PDB file of C-alpha atoms in Angstrom:
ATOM      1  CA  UNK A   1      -0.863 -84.417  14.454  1.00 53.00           C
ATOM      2  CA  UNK A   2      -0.796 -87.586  12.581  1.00 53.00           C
ATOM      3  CA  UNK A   3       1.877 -89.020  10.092  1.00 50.00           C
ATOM      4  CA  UNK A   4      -0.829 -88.957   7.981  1.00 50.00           C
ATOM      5  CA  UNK A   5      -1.430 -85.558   8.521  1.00 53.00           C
ATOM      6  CA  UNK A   6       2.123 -84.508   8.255  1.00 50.00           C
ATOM      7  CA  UNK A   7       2.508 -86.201   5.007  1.00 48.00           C
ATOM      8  CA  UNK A   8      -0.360 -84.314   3.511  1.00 53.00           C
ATOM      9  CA  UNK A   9       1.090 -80.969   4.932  1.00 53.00           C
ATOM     10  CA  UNK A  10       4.561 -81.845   3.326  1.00 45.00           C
ATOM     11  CA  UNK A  11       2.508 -82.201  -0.110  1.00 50.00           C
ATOM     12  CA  UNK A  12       0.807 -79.245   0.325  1.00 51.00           C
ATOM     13  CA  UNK A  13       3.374 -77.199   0.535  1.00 50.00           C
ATOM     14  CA  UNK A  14       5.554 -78.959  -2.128  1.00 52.00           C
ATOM     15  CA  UNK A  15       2.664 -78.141  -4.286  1.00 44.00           C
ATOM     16  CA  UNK A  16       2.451 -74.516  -3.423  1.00 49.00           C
ATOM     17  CA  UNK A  17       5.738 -73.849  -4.354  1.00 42.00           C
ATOM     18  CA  UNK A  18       5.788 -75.446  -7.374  1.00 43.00           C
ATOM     19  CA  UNK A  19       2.868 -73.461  -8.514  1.00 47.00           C
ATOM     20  CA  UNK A  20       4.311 -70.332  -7.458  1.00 47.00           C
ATOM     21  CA  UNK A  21       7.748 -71.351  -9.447  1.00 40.00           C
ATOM     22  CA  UNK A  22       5.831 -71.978 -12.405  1.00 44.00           C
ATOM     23  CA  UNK A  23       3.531 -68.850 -12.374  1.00 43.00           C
ATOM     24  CA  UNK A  24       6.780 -66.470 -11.809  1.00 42.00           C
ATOM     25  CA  UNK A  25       8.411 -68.371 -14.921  1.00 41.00           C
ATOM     26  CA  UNK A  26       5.441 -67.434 -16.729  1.00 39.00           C
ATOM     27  CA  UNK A  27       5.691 -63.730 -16.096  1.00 38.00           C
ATOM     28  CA  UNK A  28       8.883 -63.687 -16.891  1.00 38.00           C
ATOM     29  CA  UNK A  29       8.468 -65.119 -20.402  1.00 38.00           C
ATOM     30  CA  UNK A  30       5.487 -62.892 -21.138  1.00 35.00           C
ATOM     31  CA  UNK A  31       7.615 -59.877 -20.098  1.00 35.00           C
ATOM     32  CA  UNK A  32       8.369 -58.766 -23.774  1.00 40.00           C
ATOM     33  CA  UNK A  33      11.704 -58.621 -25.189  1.00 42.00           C
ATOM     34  CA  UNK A  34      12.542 -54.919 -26.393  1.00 56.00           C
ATOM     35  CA  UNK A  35      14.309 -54.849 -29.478  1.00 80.00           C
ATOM     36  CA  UNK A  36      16.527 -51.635 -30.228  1.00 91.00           C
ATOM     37  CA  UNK A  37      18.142 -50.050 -33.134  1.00 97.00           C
ATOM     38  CA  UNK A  38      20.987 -52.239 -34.900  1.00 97.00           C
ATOM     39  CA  UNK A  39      23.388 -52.173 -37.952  1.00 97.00           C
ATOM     40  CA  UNK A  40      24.010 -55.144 -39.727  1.00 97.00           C
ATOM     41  CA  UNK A  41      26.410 -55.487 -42.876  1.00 97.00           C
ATOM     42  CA  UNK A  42      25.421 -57.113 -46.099  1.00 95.00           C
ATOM     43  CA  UNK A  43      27.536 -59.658 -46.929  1.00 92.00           C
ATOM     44  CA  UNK A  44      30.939 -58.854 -44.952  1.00 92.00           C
ATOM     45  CA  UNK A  45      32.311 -55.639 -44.129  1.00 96.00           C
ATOM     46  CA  UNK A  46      36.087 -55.952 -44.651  1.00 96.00           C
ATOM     47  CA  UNK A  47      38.524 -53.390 -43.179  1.00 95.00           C
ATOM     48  CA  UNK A  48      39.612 -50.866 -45.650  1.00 93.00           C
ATOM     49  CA  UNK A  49      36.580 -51.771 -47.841  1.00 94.00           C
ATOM     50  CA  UNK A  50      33.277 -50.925 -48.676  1.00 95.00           C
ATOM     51  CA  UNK A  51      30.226 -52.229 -47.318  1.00 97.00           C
ATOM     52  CA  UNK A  52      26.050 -51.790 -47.476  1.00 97.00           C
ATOM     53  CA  UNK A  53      24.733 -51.693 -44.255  1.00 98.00           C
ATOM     54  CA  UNK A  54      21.125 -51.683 -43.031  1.00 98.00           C
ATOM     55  CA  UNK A  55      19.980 -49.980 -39.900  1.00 98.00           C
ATOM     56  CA  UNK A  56      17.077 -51.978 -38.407  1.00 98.00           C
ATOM     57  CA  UNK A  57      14.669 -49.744 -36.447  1.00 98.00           C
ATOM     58  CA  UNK A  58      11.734 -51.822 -34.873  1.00 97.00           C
ATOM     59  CA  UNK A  59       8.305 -49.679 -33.124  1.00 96.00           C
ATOM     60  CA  UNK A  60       8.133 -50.534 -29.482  1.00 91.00           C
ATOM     61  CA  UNK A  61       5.196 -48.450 -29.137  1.00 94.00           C
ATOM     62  CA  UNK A  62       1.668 -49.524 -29.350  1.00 94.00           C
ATOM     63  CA  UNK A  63      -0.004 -45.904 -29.679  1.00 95.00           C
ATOM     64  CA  UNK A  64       2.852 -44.541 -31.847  1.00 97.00           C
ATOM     65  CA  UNK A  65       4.843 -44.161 -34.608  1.00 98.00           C
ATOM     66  CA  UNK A  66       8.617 -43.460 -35.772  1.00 98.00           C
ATOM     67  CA  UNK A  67       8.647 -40.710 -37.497  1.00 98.00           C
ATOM     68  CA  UNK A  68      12.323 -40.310 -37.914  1.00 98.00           C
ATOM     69  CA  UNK A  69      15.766 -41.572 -37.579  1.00 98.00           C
ATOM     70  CA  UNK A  70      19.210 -39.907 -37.267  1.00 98.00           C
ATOM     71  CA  UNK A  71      22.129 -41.840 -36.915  1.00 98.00           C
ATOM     72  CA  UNK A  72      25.385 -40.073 -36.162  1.00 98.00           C
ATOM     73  CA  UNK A  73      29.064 -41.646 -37.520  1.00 97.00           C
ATOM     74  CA  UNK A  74      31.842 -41.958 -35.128  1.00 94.00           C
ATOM     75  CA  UNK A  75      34.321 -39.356 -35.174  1.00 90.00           C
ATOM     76  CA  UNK A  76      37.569 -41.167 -34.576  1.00 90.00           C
ATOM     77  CA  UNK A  77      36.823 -43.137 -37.810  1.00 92.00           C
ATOM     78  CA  UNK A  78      35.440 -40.892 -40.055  1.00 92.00           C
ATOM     79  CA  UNK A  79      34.030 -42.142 -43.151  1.00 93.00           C
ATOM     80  CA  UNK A  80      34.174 -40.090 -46.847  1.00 88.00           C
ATOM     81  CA  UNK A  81      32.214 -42.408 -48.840  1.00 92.00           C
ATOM     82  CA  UNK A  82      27.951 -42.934 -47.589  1.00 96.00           C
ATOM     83  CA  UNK A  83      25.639 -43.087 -50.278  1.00 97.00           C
ATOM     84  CA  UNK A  84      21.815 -43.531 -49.222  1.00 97.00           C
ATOM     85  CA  UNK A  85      19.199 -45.998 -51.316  1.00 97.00           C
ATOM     86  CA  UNK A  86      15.838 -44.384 -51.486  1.00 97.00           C
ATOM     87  CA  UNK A  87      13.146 -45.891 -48.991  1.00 97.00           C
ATOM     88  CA  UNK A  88       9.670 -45.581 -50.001  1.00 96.00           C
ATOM     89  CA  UNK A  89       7.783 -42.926 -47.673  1.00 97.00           C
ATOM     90  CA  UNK A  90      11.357 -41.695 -46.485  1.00 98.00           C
ATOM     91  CA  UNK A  91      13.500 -38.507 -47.225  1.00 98.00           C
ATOM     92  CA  UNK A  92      16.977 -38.884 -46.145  1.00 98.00           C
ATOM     93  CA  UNK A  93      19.452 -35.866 -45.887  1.00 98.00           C
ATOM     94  CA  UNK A  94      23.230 -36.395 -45.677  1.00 97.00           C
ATOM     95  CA  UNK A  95      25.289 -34.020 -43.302  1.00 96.00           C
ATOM     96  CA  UNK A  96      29.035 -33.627 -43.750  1.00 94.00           C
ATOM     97  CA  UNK A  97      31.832 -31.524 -41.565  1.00 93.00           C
ATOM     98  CA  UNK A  98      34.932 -30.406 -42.340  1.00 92.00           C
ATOM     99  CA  UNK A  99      37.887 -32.863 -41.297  1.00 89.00           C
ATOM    100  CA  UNK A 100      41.082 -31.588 -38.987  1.00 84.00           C
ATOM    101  CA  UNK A 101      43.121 -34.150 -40.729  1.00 82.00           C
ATOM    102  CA  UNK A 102      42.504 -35.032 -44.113  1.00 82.00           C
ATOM    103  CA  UNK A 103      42.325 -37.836 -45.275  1.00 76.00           C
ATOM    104  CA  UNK A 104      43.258 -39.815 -48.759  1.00 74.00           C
ATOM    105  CA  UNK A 105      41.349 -41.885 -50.395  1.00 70.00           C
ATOM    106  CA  UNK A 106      42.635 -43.353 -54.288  1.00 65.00           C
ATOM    107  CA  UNK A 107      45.433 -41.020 -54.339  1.00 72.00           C
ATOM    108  CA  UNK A 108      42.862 -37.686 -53.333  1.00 76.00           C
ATOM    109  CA  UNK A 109      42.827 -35.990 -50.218  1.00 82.00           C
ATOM    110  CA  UNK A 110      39.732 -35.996 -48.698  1.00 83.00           C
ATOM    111  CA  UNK A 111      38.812 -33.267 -45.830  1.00 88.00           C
ATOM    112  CA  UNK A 112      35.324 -33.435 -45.304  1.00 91.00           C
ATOM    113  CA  UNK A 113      33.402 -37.006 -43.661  1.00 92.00           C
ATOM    114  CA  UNK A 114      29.489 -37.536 -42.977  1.00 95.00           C
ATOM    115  CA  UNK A 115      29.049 -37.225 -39.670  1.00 96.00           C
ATOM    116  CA  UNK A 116      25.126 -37.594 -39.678  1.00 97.00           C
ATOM    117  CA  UNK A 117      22.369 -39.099 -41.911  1.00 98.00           C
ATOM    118  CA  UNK A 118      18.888 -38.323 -41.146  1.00 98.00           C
ATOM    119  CA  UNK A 119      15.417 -39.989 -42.582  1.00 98.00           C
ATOM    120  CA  UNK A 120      12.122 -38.491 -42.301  1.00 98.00           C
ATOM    121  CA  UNK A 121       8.667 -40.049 -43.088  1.00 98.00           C
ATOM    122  CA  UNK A 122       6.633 -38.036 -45.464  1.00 96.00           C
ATOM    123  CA  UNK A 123       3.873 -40.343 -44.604  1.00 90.00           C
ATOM    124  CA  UNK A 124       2.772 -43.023 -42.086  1.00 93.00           C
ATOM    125  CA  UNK A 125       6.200 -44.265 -40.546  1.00 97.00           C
ATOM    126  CA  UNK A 126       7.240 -47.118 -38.967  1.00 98.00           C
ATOM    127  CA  UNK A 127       3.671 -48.135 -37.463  1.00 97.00           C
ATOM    128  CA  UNK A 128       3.460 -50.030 -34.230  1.00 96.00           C
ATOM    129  CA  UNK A 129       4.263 -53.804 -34.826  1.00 95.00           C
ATOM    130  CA  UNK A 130       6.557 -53.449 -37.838  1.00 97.00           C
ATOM    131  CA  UNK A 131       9.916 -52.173 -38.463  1.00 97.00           C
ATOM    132  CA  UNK A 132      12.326 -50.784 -41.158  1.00 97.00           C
ATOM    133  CA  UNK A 133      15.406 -50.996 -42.922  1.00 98.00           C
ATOM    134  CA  UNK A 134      17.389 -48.173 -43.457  1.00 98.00           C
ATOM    135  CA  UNK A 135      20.385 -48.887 -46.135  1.00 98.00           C
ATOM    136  CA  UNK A 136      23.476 -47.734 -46.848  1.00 98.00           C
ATOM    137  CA  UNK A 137      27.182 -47.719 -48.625  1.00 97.00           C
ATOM    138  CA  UNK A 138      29.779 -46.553 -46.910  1.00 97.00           C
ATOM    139  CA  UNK A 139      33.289 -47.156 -46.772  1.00 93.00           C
ATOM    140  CA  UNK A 140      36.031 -46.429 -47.074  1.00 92.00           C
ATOM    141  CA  UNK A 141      36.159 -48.555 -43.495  1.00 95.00           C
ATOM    142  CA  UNK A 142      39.296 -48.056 -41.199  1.00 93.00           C
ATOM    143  CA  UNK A 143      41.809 -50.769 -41.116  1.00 93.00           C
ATOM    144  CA  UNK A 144      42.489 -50.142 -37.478  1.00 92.00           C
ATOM    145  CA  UNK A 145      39.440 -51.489 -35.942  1.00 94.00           C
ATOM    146  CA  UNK A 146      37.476 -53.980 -35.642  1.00 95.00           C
ATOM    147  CA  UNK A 147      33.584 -52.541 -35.081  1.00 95.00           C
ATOM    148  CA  UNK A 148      32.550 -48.783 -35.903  1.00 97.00           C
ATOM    149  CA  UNK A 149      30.466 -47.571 -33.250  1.00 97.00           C
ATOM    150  CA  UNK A 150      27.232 -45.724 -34.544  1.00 98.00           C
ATOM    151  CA  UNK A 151      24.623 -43.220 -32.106  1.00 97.00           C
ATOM    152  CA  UNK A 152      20.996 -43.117 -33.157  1.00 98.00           C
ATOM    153  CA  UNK A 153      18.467 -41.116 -32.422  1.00 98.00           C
ATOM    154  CA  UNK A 154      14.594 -42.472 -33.059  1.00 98.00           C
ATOM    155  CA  UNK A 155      11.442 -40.005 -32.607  1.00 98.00           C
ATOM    156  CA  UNK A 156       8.285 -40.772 -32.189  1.00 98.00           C
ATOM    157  CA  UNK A 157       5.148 -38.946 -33.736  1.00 97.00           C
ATOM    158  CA  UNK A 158       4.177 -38.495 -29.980  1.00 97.00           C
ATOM    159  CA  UNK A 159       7.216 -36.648 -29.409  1.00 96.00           C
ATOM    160  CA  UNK A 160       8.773 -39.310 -27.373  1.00 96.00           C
ATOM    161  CA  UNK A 161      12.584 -40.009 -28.585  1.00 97.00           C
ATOM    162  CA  UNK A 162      14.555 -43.050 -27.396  1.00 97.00           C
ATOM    163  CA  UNK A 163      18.594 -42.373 -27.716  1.00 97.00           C
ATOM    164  CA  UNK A 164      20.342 -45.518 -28.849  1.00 98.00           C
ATOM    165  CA  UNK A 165      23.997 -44.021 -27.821  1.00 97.00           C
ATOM    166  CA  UNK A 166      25.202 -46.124 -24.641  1.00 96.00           C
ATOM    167  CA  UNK A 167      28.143 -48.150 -25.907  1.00 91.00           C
ATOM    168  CA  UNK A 168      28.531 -51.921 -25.366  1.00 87.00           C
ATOM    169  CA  UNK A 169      31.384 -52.301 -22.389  1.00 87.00           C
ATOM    170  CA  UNK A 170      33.347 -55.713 -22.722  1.00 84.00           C
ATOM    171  CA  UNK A 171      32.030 -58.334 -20.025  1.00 86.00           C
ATOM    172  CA  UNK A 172      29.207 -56.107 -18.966  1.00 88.00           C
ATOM    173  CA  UNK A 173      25.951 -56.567 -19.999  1.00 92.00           C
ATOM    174  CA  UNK A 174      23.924 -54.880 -22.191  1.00 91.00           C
ATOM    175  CA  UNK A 175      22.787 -51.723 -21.371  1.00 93.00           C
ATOM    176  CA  UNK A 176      19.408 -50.527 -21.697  1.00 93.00           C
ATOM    177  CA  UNK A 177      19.774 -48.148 -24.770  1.00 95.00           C
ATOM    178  CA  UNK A 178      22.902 -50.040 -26.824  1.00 96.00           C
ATOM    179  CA  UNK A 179      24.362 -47.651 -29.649  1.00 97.00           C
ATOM    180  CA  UNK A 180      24.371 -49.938 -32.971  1.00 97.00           C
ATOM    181  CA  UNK A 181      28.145 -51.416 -33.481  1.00 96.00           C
ATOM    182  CA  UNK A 182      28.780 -52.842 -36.879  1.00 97.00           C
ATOM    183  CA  UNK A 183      31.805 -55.512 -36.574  1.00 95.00           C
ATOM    184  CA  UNK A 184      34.414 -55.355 -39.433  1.00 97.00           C
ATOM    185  CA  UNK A 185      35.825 -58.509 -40.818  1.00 95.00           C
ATOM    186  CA  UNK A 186      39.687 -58.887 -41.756  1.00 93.00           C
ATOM    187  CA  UNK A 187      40.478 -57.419 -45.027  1.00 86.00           C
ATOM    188  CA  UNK A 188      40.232 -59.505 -48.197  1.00 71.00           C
ATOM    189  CA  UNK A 189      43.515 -62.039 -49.030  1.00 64.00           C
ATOM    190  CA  UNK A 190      43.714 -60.770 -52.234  1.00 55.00           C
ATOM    191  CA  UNK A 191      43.947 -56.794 -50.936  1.00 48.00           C
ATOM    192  CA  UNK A 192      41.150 -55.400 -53.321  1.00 48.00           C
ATOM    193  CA  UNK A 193      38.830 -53.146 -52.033  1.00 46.00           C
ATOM    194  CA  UNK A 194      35.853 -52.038 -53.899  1.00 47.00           C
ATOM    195  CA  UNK A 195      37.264 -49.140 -55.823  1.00 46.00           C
ATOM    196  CA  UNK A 196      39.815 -51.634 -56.743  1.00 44.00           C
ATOM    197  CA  UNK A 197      37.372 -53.814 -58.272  1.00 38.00           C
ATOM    198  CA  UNK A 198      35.878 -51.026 -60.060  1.00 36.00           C
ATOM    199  CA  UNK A 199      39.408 -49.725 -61.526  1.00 43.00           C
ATOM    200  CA  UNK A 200      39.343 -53.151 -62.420  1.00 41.00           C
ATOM    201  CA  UNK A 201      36.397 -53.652 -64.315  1.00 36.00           C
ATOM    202  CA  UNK A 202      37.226 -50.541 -66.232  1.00 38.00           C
ATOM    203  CA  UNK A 203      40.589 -51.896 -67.386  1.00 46.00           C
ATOM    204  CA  UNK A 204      38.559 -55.106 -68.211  1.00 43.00           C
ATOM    205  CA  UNK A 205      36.133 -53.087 -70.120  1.00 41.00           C
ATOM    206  CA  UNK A 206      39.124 -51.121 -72.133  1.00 44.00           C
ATOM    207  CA  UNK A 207      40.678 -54.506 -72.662  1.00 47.00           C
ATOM    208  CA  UNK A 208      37.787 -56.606 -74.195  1.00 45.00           C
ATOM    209  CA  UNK A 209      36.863 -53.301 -76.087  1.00 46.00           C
ATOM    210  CA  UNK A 210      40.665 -53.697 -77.711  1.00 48.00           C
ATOM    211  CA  UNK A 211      40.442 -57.393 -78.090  1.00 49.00           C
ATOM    212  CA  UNK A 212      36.958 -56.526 -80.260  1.00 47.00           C
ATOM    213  CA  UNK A 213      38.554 -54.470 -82.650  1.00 48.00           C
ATOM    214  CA  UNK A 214      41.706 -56.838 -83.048  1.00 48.00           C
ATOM    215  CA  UNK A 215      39.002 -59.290 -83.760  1.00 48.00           C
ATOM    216  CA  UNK A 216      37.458 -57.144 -86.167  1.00 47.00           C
ATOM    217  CA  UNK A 217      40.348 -56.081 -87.918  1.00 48.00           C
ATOM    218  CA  UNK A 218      41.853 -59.356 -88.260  1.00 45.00           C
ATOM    219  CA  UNK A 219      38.435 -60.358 -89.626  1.00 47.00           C
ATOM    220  CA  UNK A 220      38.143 -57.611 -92.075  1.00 49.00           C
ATOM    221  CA  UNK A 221      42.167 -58.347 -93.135  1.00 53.00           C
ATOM    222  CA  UNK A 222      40.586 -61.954 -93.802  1.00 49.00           C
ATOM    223  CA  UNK A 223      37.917 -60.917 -95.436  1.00 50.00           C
ATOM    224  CA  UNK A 224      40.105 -58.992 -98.160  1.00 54.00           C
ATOM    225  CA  UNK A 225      42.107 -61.365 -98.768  1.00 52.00           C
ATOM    226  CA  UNK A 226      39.670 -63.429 -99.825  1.00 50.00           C
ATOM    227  CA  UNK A 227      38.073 -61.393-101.893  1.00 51.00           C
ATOM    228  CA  UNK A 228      41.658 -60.744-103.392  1.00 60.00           C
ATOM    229  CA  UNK A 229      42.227 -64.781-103.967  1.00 46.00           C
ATOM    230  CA  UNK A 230      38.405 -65.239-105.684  1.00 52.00           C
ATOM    231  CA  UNK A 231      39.163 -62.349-108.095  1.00 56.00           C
ATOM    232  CA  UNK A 232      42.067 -63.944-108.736  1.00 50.00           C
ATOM    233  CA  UNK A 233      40.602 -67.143-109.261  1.00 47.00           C
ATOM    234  CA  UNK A 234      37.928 -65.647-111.452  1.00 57.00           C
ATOM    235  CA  UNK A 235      39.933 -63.641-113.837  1.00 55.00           C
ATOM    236  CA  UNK A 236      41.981 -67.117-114.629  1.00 49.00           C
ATOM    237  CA  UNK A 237      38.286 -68.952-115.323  1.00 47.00           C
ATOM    238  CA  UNK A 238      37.373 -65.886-117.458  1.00 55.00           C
ATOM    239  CA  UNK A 239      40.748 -66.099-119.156  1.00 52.00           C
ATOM    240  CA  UNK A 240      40.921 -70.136-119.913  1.00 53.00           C
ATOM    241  CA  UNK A 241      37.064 -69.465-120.976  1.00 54.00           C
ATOM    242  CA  UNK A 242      38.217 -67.169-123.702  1.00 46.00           C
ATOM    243  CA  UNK A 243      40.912 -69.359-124.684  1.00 50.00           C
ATOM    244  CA  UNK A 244      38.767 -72.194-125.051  1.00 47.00           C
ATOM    245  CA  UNK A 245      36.678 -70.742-127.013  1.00 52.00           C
ATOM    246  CA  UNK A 246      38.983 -69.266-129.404  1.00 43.00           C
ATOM    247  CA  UNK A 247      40.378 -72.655-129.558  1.00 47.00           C
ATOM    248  CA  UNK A 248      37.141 -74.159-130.611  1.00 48.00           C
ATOM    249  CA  UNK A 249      36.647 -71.495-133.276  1.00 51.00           C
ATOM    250  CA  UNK A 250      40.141 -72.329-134.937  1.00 50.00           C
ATOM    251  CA  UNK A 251      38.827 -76.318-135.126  1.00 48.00           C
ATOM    252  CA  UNK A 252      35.603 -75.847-136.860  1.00 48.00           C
ATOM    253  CA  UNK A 253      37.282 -73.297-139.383  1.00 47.00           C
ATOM    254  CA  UNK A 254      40.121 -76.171-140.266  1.00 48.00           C
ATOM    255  CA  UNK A 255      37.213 -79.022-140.468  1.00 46.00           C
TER     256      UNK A 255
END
């Protein structure tokens, strides 16, 4: 064989490789990227606060829909407060169970928790291609942690359910069904949780309602006394009127 020859070999192969390197990374980036059930916080979600939360369920079907959703709240960190916001086409149905340890909440002992909230479409469900937001407030969160660890459930109208429940193990990665984990943020500087605030309001409320009718009182004191000072005032007109004219009566009876 000739250098020539050799060369063109060399090239060849060069070539062939580079094709096949370039075909295989363009497999790989049409390979779809699943996306699974998650929890996100609105805002923050401060330890021993109250927070809205969303639960994000995407379709990954193309011949299906979800049909329904249950999402179960950890146990070790059981939560008294979850109030649900109405999602068109959903029904939602709160279940709570009866606590072993009780647990106090403003001064009240609490000793039941939600322990699972289910939606259900009453019509089309989450189609294929689209996704939906599931909200809700819950609280109040534990102070000694820092995510709260959710399992969800998602069915299909095919009858196919996917179990979001395998937990997230540090320095691993992800595994293939991850159970939603909502992080909690340090609590607030100022120590006010959301009852707090509320409590707050109220006394703000009782206290501008006070400072109205000190306002209105004062005003109505004010107004009196002016009345008071332009009778007054009038009855001395009314009296140097008279006199004046009794005056002038006297003058024109001596002239």
């Amino acid at each position: 064989m000739s250098a020539l020859s050799a060369l063109s070999a060399v090239k060849a192969s060069r070539v062939s490789v580079v094709g096949g390197v370039a075909a295989s990374a363009v497999l790989l980036l049409s390979v779809p990227a699943f996306a699974h059930v998650s929890v996100t916080a609105e805002g923050e979600a401060a330890k021993g606060g109250y927070a809205t939360v969303n639960f994000k369920v995407p379709n990954e079907m193309d011949d299906a829909s979800t049909n329904k959703l249950e999402v179960s709240f950890p146990e070790d960190h059981p939560l008294a407060s979850v109030m649900t916001q109405p999602v068109p086409g959903w029904t939602a149905k709160v279940t709570k169970t009866k606590l072993d340890k009780p647990l106090e909440m403003h001064g009240e002992k609490i000793d039941e928790a939600v322990s699972k909230v289910t939606w259900t479409a009453d019509g089309k469900g989450v189609q294929p291609g689209t996704f939906q937001k599931f909200p809700l407030s819950i609280g109040a969160l534990p102070e000694d942690a820092d995510e709260l660890v959710f399992k969800a459930v998602q069915t299909y109208d095919n009858k196919e359910v996917v179990r979001w429940i395998e937990p997230q193990q540090k320095g691993q990665e992800e595994p293939e069904h991850p159970a939603p984990a909502l992080a909690l943020t340090a609590a607030s500087e100022d120590g006010h949780d959301a009852a707090a605030s509320h409590d707050d309001a109220k006394e703000d409320a009782k206290s501008d309602d006070k400072g109205d009718k000190s306002e209105s009182a004062a005003s109505s004191d004010s107004s009196d006394s002016t009345a008071r000072v332009l009778g007054v005032v009038g009855i001395v007109v009314g009296a140097a009127g008279v006199a004046f004219g009794v005056l002038a009566g006297r003058r024109r009876a001596n002239s």
